[in-house]
CSV table of C-alpha atoms in Angstrom, one decimal:
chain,number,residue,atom,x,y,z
J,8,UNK,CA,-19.0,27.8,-8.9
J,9,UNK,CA,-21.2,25.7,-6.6
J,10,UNK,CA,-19.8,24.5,-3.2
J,11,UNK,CA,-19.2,21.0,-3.7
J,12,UNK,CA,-17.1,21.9,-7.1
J,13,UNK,CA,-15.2,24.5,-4.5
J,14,UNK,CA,-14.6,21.8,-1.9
J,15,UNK,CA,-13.6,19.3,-4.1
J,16,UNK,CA,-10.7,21.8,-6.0
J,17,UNK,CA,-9.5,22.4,-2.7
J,18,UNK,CA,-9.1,18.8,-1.2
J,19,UNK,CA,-7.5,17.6,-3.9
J,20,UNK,CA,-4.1,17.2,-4.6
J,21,UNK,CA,-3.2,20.9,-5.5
J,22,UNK,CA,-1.3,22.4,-8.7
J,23,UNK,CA,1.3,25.1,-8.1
J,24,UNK,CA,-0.4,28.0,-8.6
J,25,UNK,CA,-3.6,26.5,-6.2
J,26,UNK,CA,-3.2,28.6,-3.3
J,27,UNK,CA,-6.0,27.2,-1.1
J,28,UNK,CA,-5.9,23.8,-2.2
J,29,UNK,CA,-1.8,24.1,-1.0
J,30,UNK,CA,-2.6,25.2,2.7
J,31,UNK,CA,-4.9,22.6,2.5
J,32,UNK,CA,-2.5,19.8,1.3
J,33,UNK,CA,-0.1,20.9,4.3
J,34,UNK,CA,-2.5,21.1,7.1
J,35,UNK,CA,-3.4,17.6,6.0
J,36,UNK,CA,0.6,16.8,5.8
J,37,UNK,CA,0.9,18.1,9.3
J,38,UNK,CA,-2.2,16.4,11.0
J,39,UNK,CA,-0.5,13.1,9.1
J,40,UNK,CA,2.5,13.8,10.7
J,41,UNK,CA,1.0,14.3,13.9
J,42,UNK,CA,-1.1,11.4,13.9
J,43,UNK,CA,2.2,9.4,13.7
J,44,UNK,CA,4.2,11.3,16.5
J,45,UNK,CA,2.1,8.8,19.2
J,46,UNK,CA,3.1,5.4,17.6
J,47,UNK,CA,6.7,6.1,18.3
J,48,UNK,CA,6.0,5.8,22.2
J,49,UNK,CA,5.4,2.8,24.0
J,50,UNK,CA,3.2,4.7,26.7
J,51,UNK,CA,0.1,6.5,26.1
J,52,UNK,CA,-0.3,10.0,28.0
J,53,UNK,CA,-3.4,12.9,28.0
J,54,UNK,CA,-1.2,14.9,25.0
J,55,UNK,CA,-0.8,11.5,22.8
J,56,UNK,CA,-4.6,10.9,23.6
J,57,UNK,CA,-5.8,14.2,22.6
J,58,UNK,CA,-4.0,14.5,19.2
J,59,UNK,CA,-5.0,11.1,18.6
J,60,UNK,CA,-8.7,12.5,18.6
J,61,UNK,CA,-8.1,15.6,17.2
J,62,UNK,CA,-6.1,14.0,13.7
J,63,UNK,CA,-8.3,11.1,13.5
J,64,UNK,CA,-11.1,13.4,13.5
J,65,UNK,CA,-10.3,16.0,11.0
J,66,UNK,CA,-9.0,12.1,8.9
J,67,UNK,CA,-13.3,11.5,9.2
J,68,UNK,CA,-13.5,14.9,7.8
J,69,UNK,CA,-11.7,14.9,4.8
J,70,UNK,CA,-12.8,11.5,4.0
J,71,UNK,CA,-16.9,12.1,4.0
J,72,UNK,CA,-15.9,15.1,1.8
J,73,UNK,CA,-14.3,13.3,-0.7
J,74,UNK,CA,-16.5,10.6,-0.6
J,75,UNK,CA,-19.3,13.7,-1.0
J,76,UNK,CA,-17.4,15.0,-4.3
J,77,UNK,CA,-16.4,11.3,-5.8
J,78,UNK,CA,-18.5,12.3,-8.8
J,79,UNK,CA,-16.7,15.1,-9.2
J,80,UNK,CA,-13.0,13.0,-9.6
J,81,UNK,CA,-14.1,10.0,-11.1
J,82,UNK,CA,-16.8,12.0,-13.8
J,83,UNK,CA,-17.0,9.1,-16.3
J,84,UNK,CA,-18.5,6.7,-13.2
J,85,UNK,CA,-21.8,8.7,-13.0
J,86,UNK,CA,-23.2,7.4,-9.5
J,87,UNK,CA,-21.4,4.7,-9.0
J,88,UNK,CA,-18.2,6.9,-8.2
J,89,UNK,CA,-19.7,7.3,-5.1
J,90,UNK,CA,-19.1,3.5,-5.0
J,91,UNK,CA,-15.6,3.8,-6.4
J,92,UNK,CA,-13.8,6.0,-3.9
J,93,UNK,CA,-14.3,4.1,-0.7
J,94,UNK,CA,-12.8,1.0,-2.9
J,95,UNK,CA,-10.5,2.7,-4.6
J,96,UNK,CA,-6.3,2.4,-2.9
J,97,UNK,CA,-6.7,5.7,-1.3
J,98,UNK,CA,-10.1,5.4,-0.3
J,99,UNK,CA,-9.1,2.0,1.5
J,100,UNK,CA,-6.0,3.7,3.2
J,101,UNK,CA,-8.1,6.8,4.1
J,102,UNK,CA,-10.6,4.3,5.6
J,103,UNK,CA,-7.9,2.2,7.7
J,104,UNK,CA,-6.4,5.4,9.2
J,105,UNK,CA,-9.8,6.1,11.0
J,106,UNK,CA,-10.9,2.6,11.9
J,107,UNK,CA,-7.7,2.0,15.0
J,108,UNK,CA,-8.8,5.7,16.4
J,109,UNK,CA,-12.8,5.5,16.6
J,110,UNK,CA,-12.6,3.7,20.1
J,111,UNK,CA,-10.9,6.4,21.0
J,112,UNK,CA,-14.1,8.9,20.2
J,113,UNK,CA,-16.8,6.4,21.7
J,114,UNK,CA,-17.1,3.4,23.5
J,115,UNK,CA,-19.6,2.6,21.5
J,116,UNK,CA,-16.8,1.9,18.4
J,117,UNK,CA,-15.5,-1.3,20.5
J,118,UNK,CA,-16.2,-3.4,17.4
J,119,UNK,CA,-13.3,-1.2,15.8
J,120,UNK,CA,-10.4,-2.8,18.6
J,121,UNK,CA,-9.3,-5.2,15.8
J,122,UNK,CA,-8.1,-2.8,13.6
J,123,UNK,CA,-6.1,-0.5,16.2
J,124,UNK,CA,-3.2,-2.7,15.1
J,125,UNK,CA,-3.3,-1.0,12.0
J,126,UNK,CA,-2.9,2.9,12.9
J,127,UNK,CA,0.8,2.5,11.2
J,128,UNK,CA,-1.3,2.5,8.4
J,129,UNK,CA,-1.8,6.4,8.6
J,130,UNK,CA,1.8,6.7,7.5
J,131,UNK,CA,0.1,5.5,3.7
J,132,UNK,CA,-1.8,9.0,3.6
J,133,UNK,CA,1.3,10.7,3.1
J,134,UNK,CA,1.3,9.0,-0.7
J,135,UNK,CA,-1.9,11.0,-1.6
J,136,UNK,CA,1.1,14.1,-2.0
J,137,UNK,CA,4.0,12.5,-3.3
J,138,UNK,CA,4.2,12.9,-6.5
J,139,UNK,CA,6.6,10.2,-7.6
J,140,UNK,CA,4.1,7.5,-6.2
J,141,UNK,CA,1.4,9.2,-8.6
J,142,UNK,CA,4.1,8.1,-11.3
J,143,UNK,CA,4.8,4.9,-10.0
J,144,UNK,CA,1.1,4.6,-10.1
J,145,UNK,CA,0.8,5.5,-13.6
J,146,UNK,CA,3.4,3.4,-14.6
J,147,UNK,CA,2.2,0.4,-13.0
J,148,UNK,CA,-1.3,1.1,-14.6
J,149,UNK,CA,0.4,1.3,-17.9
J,150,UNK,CA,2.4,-2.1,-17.6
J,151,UNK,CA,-0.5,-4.0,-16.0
J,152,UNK,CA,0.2,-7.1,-18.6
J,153,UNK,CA,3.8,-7.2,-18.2
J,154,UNK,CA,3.3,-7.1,-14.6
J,155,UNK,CA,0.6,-9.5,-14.3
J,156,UNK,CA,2.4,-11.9,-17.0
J,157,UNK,CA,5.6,-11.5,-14.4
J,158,UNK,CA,3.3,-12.2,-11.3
J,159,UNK,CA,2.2,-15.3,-13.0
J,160,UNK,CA,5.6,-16.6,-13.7
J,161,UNK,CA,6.3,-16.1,-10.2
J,162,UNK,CA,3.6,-17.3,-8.6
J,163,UNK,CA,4.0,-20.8,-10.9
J,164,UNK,CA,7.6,-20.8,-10.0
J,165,UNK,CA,7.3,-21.0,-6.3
J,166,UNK,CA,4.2,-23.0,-6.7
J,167,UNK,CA,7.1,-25.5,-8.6
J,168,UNK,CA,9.8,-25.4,-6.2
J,169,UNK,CA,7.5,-25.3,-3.0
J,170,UNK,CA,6.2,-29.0,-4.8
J,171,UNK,CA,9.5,-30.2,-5.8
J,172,UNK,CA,10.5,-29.4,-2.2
J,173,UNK,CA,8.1,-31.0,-0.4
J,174,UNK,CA,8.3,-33.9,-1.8
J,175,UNK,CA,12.3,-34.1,-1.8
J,176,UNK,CA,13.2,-33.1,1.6
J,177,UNK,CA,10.1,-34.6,3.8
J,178,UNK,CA,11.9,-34.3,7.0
J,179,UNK,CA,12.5,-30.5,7.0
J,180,UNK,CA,9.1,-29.5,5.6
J,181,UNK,CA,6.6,-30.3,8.1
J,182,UNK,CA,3.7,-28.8,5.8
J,183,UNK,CA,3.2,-28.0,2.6
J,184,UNK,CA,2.7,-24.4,4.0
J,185,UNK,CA,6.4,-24.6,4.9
J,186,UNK,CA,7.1,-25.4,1.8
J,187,UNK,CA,5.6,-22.2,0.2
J,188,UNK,CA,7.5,-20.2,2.8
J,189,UNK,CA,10.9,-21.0,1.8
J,190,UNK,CA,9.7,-20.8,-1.7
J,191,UNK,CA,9.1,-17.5,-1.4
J,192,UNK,CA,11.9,-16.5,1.0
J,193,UNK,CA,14.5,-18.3,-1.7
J,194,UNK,CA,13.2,-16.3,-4.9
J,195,UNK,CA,13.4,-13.4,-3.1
J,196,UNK,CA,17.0,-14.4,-2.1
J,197,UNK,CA,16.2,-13.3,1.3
J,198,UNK,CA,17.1,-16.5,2.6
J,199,UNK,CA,16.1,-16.2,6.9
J,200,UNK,CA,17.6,-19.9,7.3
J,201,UNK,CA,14.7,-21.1,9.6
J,202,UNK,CA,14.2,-23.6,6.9
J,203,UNK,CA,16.6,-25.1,5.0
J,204,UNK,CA,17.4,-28.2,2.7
J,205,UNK,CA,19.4,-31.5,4.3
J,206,UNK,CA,19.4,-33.7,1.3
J,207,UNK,CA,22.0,-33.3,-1.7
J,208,UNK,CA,19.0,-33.3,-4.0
J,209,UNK,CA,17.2,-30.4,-1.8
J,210,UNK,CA,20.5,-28.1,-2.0
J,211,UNK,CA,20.6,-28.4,-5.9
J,212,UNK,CA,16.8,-27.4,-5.7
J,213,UNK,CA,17.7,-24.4,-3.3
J,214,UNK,CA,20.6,-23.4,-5.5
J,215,UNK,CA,18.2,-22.9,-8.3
J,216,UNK,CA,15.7,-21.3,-7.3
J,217,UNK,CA,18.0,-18.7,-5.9
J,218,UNK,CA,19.6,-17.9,-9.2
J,219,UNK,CA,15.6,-18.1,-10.6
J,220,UNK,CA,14.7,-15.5,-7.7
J,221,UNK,CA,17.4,-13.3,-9.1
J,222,UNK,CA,16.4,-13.2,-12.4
J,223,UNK,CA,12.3,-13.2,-11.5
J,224,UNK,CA,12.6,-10.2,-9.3
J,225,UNK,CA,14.9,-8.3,-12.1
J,226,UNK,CA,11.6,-8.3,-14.5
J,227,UNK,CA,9.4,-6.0,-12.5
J,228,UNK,CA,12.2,-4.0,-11.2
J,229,UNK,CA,13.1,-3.6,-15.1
J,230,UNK,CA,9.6,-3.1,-16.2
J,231,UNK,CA,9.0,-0.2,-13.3
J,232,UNK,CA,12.1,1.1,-13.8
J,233,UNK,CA,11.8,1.9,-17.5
J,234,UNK,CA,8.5,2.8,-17.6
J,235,UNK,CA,9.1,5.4,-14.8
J,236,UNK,CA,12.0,7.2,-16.9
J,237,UNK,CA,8.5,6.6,-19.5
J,238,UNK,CA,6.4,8.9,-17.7
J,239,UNK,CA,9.5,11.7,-16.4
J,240,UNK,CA,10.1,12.4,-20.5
J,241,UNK,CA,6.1,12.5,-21.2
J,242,UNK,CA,6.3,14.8,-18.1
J,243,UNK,CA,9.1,17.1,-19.6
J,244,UNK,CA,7.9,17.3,-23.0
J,245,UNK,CA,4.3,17.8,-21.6
């Protein structure tokens, strides 16, 4: 077995009976945990600034090696999985986790300060080991269409009410931005009351989209939800 195969068996994800590729996944569970501990403090000391350095480095780590054995997940790709990874959801998350920290390493990373508001972003790396988001995932990879088709719907419904909106309740909807945000706010039936209809005709408009929103947001929920039972039988009978 060559090295790169080796490496690669170990930093992924591991299978039960994987004993090196398990204490991996925990030292990396730890080092994720870790990295978090800091963020929950408003002041920065020498201990907070040290295990910042020390996480975020073993993060650059693990990332050039599975950037180095991409070919090895994604086999179909050829090359360009070496392409895929860093673009890929994990790949992305991996990526963000590192950028707040580097100018912490060097000064010469200052172009990285933009993205220290991001290092809440390492709490993502802990969905690399659950395994109900790798369902989730599949699921959602399965149902694309309906999901799309849904995401469509929604996006012309608020689209539609943001419009109708706008145009009906002038005073209260300074721009058309405005507009979008109550939209949105409504067929979620969050409802924050920042913004609100005056006119008899805007309330009737409000009242609909709400029982819209309830109905909208039902479809994914439905579509996740029973495709997720889906993938727990294939799972069993597998």
């Amino acid at each position: 077995m060559s090295l790169r195969r080796k490496i690669y068996e170990v930093i992924e994800v591991a299978d039960k009976d994987d004993h090196d590729s398990l204490i991996y996944d925990r030292f990396m569970l730890v080092c994720i945990a870790a990295s978090i501990v800091p963020l929950c403090f408003k002041e920065t000391n020498a201990l907070f600034i040290w295990l910042d350095r020390a996480t975020v480095t073993v993060f650059i780590v693990d990332y050039l090696l599975r950037w180095w054995t991409a070919d090895l997940k994604y086999e179909k790709s050829g090359k360009w999985a070496f392409l895929r990874y860093p673009f890929s959801f994990f790949g992305i998350v991996d990526l963000l986790s590192i950028l707040p920290s580097l100018t912490m390493l060097s000064s010469g990373f200052k172009l990285f300060r933009l993205f220290r508001l991001n290092k809440a972003l390492k709490a993502l790396k802990f969905l690399r080991y659950s395994h109900s988001f790798e369902l989730i995932l599949n699921v959602i990879k399965r149902e694309k269409r309906a999901l799309a088709a849904v995401c469509v719907l929604a996006g012309g419904y608020i689209a539609l009410s943001a419009l109708i909106m706008f145009q009906v309740e002038p005073d209260s909807f300074d721009t058309f931005f405005d507009a979008i945000y109550w939209a949105v706010v409504t067929l979620t039936t969050v409802g924050y009351g920042d913004i609100y209809p005056t006119s008899e005709i805007g309330r009737i408009v409000s009242m609909t989209s709400s029982f819209m929103g309830i109905a909208i947001v039902a479809l994914p929920t439905g579509i996740i939800t029973a495709g997720y039972m889906r993938e727990l039988s294939r799972e069993k009978w597998d």
